[in-house]
Amino acid sequence: VGAVDQSLKLAHFSQRNDQVEIVAPGVFVISTGTSNKFLRLSGTSMATPHVSSVAAQIWSRFPHCTNTQIRNVLLQTARKLASNDDCDDNFGYGLVQAREAYDFLLENGCNS
């Protein structure tokens, strides 16, 4: 999982290789801190839980899908950020899109 900023630019600290499949917000993400305070944190450690929570939400609505099917739908419905339609070393397949993944599964089912 890679990280992008508010302008959808790749974060300077994000991975850049063929292992990046998808990106999510990872710069100045509001998170909880100690003493009932909120913090703005940056890192792929902010982007990764964003993607995993989208996967969990989608899977909870479509429990009959396999983990591989959920993953494939997230990749298929990601918002393309690269100049090509292929998986890119910077952005993978693009920015994770919860609503698009849900709508896709609702319309097409798990086997699409």
Coordinates of N, CA, C and O in Angstrom, one line a residue:
V1 N 0.9 -1.2 0.0 CA 0.0 0.0 0.0 C 0.9 1.2 0.0 O 1.8 1.4 0.8
G2 N 0.6 2.1 -1.0 CA 1.3 3.4 -1.0 C 0.5 4.5 -0.4 O -0.7 4.3 -0.1
A3 N 1.1 5.7 -0.2 CA 0.5 6.8 0.4 C 0.5 8.0 -0.5 O 1.5 8.3 -1.2
V4 N -0.7 8.7 -0.5 CA -0.8 9.9 -1.3 C -1.2 11.1 -0.3 O -1.7 10.9 0.8
D5 N -0.9 12.3 -0.8 CA -1.3 13.5 0.0 C -2.7 14.0 -0.5 O -3.4 13.4 -1.3
Q6 N -3.1 15.1 0.1 CA -4.4 15.7 -0.2 C -4.6 16.1 -1.7 O -5.7 16.1 -2.2
S7 N -3.5 16.3 -2.4 CA -3.5 16.6 -3.8 C -3.4 15.4 -4.7 O -3.2 15.5 -5.9
L8 N -3.4 14.2 -4.1 CA -3.3 12.9 -4.8 C -1.9 12.8 -5.4 O -1.7 12.0 -6.3
K9 N -0.9 13.4 -4.8 CA 0.5 13.3 -5.2 C 1.1 12.2 -4.3 O 0.8 12.1 -3.1
L10 N 2.0 11.4 -4.9 CA 2.6 10.3 -4.1 C 3.5 11.0 -3.0 O 4.2 11.9 -3.2
A11 N 3.3 10.5 -1.8 CA 4.1 10.9 -0.7 C 5.6 10.6 -0.9 O 5.9 9.5 -1.4
H12 N 6.4 11.5 -0.4 CA 7.9 11.3 -0.6 C 8.4 10.1 0.0 O 9.4 9.5 -0.4
F13 N 7.7 9.6 1.1 CA 8.2 8.4 1.8 C 7.5 7.1 1.4 O 7.9 6.1 1.8
S14 N 6.6 7.2 0.4 CA 5.9 6.0 -0.1 C 6.8 5.1 -0.9 O 7.8 5.5 -1.5
Q15 N 6.5 3.8 -0.8 CA 7.2 2.8 -1.6 C 7.0 3.1 -3.1 O 6.0 3.7 -3.5
R16 N 8.0 2.8 -3.9 CA 8.0 2.9 -5.3 C 8.6 1.6 -5.9 O 9.8 1.5 -6.1
N17 N 7.7 0.6 -6.1 CA 8.2 -0.6 -6.7 C 7.0 -1.5 -7.1 O 5.8 -1.0 -7.0
D18 N 7.3 -2.6 -7.7 CA 6.2 -3.5 -8.2 C 5.3 -4.1 -7.2 O 4.4 -4.9 -7.5
Q19 N 5.6 -3.9 -5.9 CA 4.8 -4.4 -4.8 C 3.6 -3.5 -4.4 O 2.7 -3.9 -3.7
V20 N 3.6 -2.3 -4.9 CA 2.5 -1.4 -4.6 C 1.3 -1.7 -5.5 O 1.4 -1.7 -6.7
E21 N 0.2 -2.1 -4.9 CA -1.0 -2.4 -5.6 C -2.1 -1.4 -5.6 O -2.9 -1.3 -6.4
I22 N -2.1 -0.5 -4.5 CA -3.1 0.4 -4.3 C -2.6 1.5 -3.4 O -1.6 1.3 -2.6
V23 N -3.2 2.7 -3.4 CA -2.8 3.8 -2.5 C -4.0 4.3 -1.8 O -5.1 4.1 -2.2
A24 N -3.7 5.0 -0.7 CA -4.7 5.7 0.2 C -4.1 6.9 0.8 O -2.9 7.1 0.8
P25 N -5.0 7.7 1.4 CA -4.4 8.9 2.1 C -3.4 8.5 3.2 O -3.6 7.6 4.0
G26 N -2.3 9.2 3.2 CA -1.2 8.9 4.2 C -0.4 10.1 4.6 O 0.6 9.9 5.3
V27 N -0.9 11.3 4.3 CA -0.2 12.5 4.7 C -1.1 13.4 5.5 O -2.2 13.7 5.1
F28 N -0.6 13.7 6.7 CA -1.4 14.5 7.7 C -2.8 14.0 7.9 O -3.8 14.7 8.0
V29 N -2.9 12.7 8.2 CA -4.1 12.0 8.5 C -4.4 12.2 10.0 O -3.6 12.1 10.8
I30 N -5.7 12.6 10.3 CA -6.1 12.9 11.6 C -6.2 11.5 12.3 O -6.9 10.6 11.9
S31 N -5.5 11.4 13.5 CA -5.6 10.2 14.3 C -5.7 10.5 15.7 O -5.5 11.7 16.1
T32 N -5.9 9.6 16.5 CA -6.0 9.8 18.0 C -4.7 9.7 18.6 O -3.8 8.9 18.2
G33 N -4.5 10.5 19.6 CA -3.2 10.4 20.4 C -3.5 10.2 21.9 O -4.6 9.8 22.2
T34 N -2.5 10.4 22.7 CA -2.7 10.2 24.1 C -3.4 11.5 24.7 O -3.5 12.5 24.1
S35 N -3.9 11.3 25.9 CA -4.5 12.4 26.6 C -5.7 13.1 25.9 O -5.9 14.3 25.9
N36 N -6.5 12.2 25.2 CA -7.7 12.7 24.4 C -7.4 13.7 23.4 O -8.1 14.7 23.2
K37 N -6.2 13.6 22.8 CA -5.9 14.6 21.8 C -5.9 14.0 20.4 O -5.7 12.7 20.2
F38 N -6.0 14.8 19.4 CA -5.9 14.3 18.0 C -4.6 14.8 17.4 O -4.1 15.9 17.8
L39 N -4.0 14.0 16.6 CA -2.8 14.3 15.9 C -2.9 14.2 14.4 O -3.8 13.5 13.9
R40 N -2.0 14.8 13.7 CA -1.9 14.7 12.3 C -0.7 13.8 12.0 O 0.4 14.3 12.3
L41 N -0.9 12.6 11.5 CA 0.3 11.7 11.3 C 0.4 11.4 9.8 O -0.5 11.5 9.0
S42 N 1.6 11.1 9.4 CA 1.9 10.7 8.0 C 2.7 9.4 8.0 O 3.4 9.1 8.9
G43 N 2.4 8.6 6.9 CA 3.1 7.4 6.7 C 2.3 6.4 6.0 O 1.0 6.5 6.0
T44 N 2.9 5.4 5.5 CA 2.1 4.3 4.9 C 1.4 3.6 6.0 O 0.4 2.9 5.8
S45 N 1.8 3.8 7.3 CA 1.1 3.2 8.4 C -0.2 3.9 8.6 O -1.1 3.5 9.4
M46 N -0.5 5.0 7.9 CA -1.8 5.7 7.9 C -2.6 5.2 6.7 O -3.8 5.0 6.8
A47 N -1.9 4.9 5.6 CA -2.6 4.5 4.4 C -3.1 3.1 4.5 O -4.2 2.7 4.0
T48 N -2.3 2.2 5.0 CA -2.6 0.8 5.1 C -3.9 0.5 5.9 O -4.7 -0.3 5.4
P49 N -4.1 1.0 7.1 CA -5.3 0.8 7.7 C -6.5 1.3 7.0 O -7.6 0.8 7.1
H50 N -6.3 2.4 6.2 CA -7.4 2.9 5.4 C -7.9 1.8 4.4 O -9.1 1.6 4.3
V51 N -6.9 1.2 3.7 CA -7.3 0.2 2.7 C -7.8 -1.0 3.4 O -8.9 -1.6 3.0
S52 N -7.3 -1.5 4.5 CA -7.8 -2.7 5.2 C -9.2 -2.4 5.8 O -10.0 -3.3 5.8
S53 N -9.5 -1.2 6.2 CA -10.8 -0.9 6.7 C -11.8 -0.9 5.6 O -13.0 -1.4 5.8
V54 N -11.4 -0.4 4.4 CA -12.3 -0.5 3.3 C -12.6 -1.9 2.9 O -13.7 -2.3 2.7
A55 N -11.6 -2.8 2.9 CA -11.7 -4.2 2.6 C -12.6 -4.8 3.6 O -13.5 -5.6 3.2
A56 N -12.5 -4.5 4.9 CA -13.3 -5.1 5.9 C -14.8 -4.7 5.8 O -15.7 -5.5 5.9
Q57 N -15.0 -3.4 5.5 CA -16.4 -3.0 5.3 C -17.0 -3.6 4.1 O -18.2 -4.1 4.2
I58 N -16.3 -3.7 3.0 CA -16.9 -4.4 1.8 C -17.1 -5.9 2.1 O -18.2 -6.4 1.8
W59 N -16.2 -6.5 2.7 CA -16.3 -8.0 3.0 C -17.5 -8.2 4.0 O -18.2 -9.2 3.9
S60 N -17.7 -7.3 4.9 CA -18.8 -7.5 5.8 C -20.2 -7.4 5.1 O -21.2 -8.0 5.6
R61 N -20.2 -6.7 4.0 CA -21.5 -6.6 3.2 C -21.6 -7.7 2.2 O -22.7 -8.0 1.8
F62 N -20.5 -8.4 1.9 CA -20.5 -9.5 0.9 C -19.7 -10.6 1.5 O -18.6 -11.0 0.9
P63 N -20.1 -11.2 2.6 CA -19.4 -12.3 3.2 C -19.2 -13.5 2.4 O -18.3 -14.3 2.8
H64 N -20.0 -13.7 1.4 CA -19.8 -14.9 0.6 C -18.7 -14.8 -0.4 O -18.3 -15.8 -1.0
C65 N -18.1 -13.6 -0.6 CA -16.9 -13.4 -1.4 C -15.7 -13.9 -0.7 O -15.6 -13.9 0.5
T66 N -14.7 -14.3 -1.5 CA -13.4 -14.7 -0.9 C -12.5 -13.5 -0.7 O -12.8 -12.4 -1.3
N67 N -11.5 -13.7 0.1 CA -10.6 -12.6 0.3 C -9.9 -12.1 -1.0 O -9.7 -10.9 -1.3
T68 N -9.6 -13.1 -1.9 CA -9.0 -12.8 -3.2 C -10.0 -12.0 -4.1 O -9.6 -11.0 -4.7
Q69 N -11.3 -12.3 -4.0 CA -12.3 -11.6 -4.8 C -12.4 -10.2 -4.3 O -12.5 -9.2 -5.1
I70 N -12.4 -10.0 -3.0 CA -12.5 -8.6 -2.4 C -11.3 -7.8 -2.8 O -11.4 -6.7 -3.3
R71 N -10.1 -8.4 -2.8 CA -8.9 -7.7 -3.2 C -9.0 -7.3 -4.6 O -8.6 -6.2 -5.0
N72 N -9.4 -8.2 -5.5 CA -9.5 -8.0 -6.9 C -10.5 -6.8 -7.2 O -10.2 -6.0 -8.1
V73 N -11.6 -6.8 -6.5 CA -12.6 -5.7 -6.7 C -12.0 -4.4 -6.3 O -12.2 -3.4 -7.0
L74 N -11.3 -4.3 -5.2 CA -10.6 -3.1 -4.7 C -9.7 -2.6 -5.8 O -9.6 -1.4 -6.1
L75 N -8.9 -3.5 -6.4 CA -8.0 -3.1 -7.4 C -8.7 -2.7 -8.7 O -8.3 -1.7 -9.3
Q76 N -9.7 -3.4 -9.1 CA -10.5 -3.0 -10.3 C -11.2 -1.7 -10.2 O -11.3 -1.0 -11.2
T77 N -11.6 -1.3 -9.0 CA -12.4 -0.1 -8.8 C -11.6 1.1 -8.3 O -12.2 2.2 -8.1
A78 N -10.3 0.9 -8.2 CA -9.5 2.0 -7.7 C -9.5 3.1 -8.7 O -9.5 2.9 -9.9
R79 N -9.4 4.3 -8.2 CA -9.3 5.5 -9.1 C -7.9 5.6 -9.7 O -6.9 5.7 -8.9
K80 N -7.8 5.5 -11.0 CA -6.5 5.5 -11.7 C -5.8 6.9 -11.4 O -6.4 7.9 -11.6
L81 N -4.6 6.8 -11.0 CA -3.8 8.0 -10.8 C -2.5 8.1 -11.7 O -1.9 9.1 -11.8
A82 N -2.2 6.9 -12.3 CA -1.0 6.9 -13.2 C -1.5 7.3 -14.6 O -2.6 7.3 -14.9
S83 N -0.5 7.5 -15.4 CA -0.8 7.9 -16.8 C -1.2 6.8 -17.7 O -1.6 7.0 -18.8
N84 N -1.1 5.6 -17.1 CA -1.6 4.4 -17.9 C -2.6 3.6 -17.1 O -2.8 3.9 -15.9
D85 N -3.2 2.7 -17.7 CA -4.3 1.9 -17.0 C -3.7 0.6 -16.3 O -4.4 -0.1 -15.7
D86 N -2.4 0.4 -16.4 CA -1.8 -0.8 -15.8 C -1.4 -0.5 -14.4 O -1.5 0.6 -13.9
C87 N -1.0 -1.5 -13.7 CA -0.5 -1.3 -12.3 C 0.9 -0.6 -12.5 O 1.8 -1.0 -13.2
D88 N 1.0 0.5 -11.7 CA 2.1 1.4 -11.8 C 3.0 1.2 -10.5 O 2.4 1.0 -9.5
D89 N 4.3 1.4 -10.7 CA 5.2 1.2 -9.5 C 5.0 2.3 -8.4 O 5.4 2.1 -7.3
N90 N 4.4 3.4 -8.8 CA 4.1 4.4 -7.8 C 2.7 4.3 -7.1 O 2.6 4.4 -5.9
F91 N 1.7 4.2 -8.0 CA 0.3 4.2 -7.5 C -0.4 2.9 -7.5 O -1.6 2.8 -7.1
G92 N 0.3 1.8 -8.0 CA -0.4 0.6 -8.1 C -1.6 0.7 -9.1 O -1.4 1.4 -10.2
Y93 N -2.7 0.2 -8.8 CA -3.9 0.4 -9.6 C -4.6 1.7 -9.4 O -5.5 2.1 -10.1
G94 N -4.3 2.4 -8.3 CA -4.9 3.7 -8.0 C -5.3 3.8 -6.6 O -5.0 3.1 -5.7
L95 N -6.2 4.8 -6.4 CA -6.7 5.2 -5.0 C -7.9 4.4 -4.7 O -8.8 4.3 -5.4
V96 N -7.8 3.7 -3.5 CA -8.9 2.9 -3.1 C -10.2 3.7 -3.0 O -10.3 4.8 -2.7
Q97 N -11.3 3.0 -3.5 CA -12.6 3.6 -3.6 C -13.7 2.7 -3.0 O -14.1 1.8 -3.6
A98 N -14.1 3.0 -1.8 CA -15.1 2.2 -1.1 C -16.4 2.1 -1.8 O -16.9 1.0 -2.0
R99 N -17.0 3.2 -2.1 CA -18.3 3.2 -2.7 C -18.3 2.5 -4.1 O -19.2 1.7 -4.4
E100 N -17.3 2.7 -4.9 CA -17.2 2.1 -6.2 C -17.1 0.5 -6.0 O -17.7 -0.2 -6.8
A101 N -16.3 0.1 -5.1 CA -16.2 -1.3 -4.8 C -17.5 -2.0 -4.4 O -17.9 -3.0 -4.9
Y102 N -18.2 -1.3 -3.5 CA -19.5 -1.7 -3.0 C -20.5 -1.8 -4.2 O -21.2 -2.8 -4.4
D103 N -20.6 -0.7 -4.9 CA -21.5 -0.7 -6.1 C -21.2 -1.8 -7.1 O -22.1 -2.4 -7.7
F104 N -19.9 -2.0 -7.3 CA -19.5 -3.0 -8.3 C -20.0 -4.4 -7.9 O -20.5 -5.1 -8.7
L105 N -19.7 -4.7 -6.6 CA -20.1 -6.0 -6.1 C -21.7 -6.2 -6.1 O -22.2 -7.2 -6.4
L106 N -22.3 -5.1 -5.7 CA -23.8 -5.1 -5.7 C -24.4 -5.4 -7.1 O -25.3 -6.2 -7.3
E107 N -23.8 -4.9 -8.1 CA -24.2 -5.0 -9.5 C -23.7 -6.3 -10.1 O -24.4 -6.9 -10.9
N108 N -22.5 -6.7 -9.9 CA -21.8 -7.8 -10.6 C -21.6 -9.0 -9.8 O -21.3 -10.1 -10.4
G109 N -21.6 -9.0 -8.5 CA -21.3 -10.1 -7.7 C -19.8 -10.4 -7.6 O -19.0 -9.7 -8.1
C110 N -19.5 -11.4 -6.8 CA -18.1 -11.7 -6.5 C -17.3 -12.3 -7.6 O -16.1 -12.2 -7.6
N111 N -17.9 -12.9 -8.6 CA -17.2 -13.6 -9.6 C -16.8 -12.8 -10.8 O -16.5 -13.3 -11.9
S112 N -16.9 -11.5 -10.7 CA -16.7 -10.6 -11.9 C -15.2 -10.3 -12.1 O -14.4 -10.2 -11.2

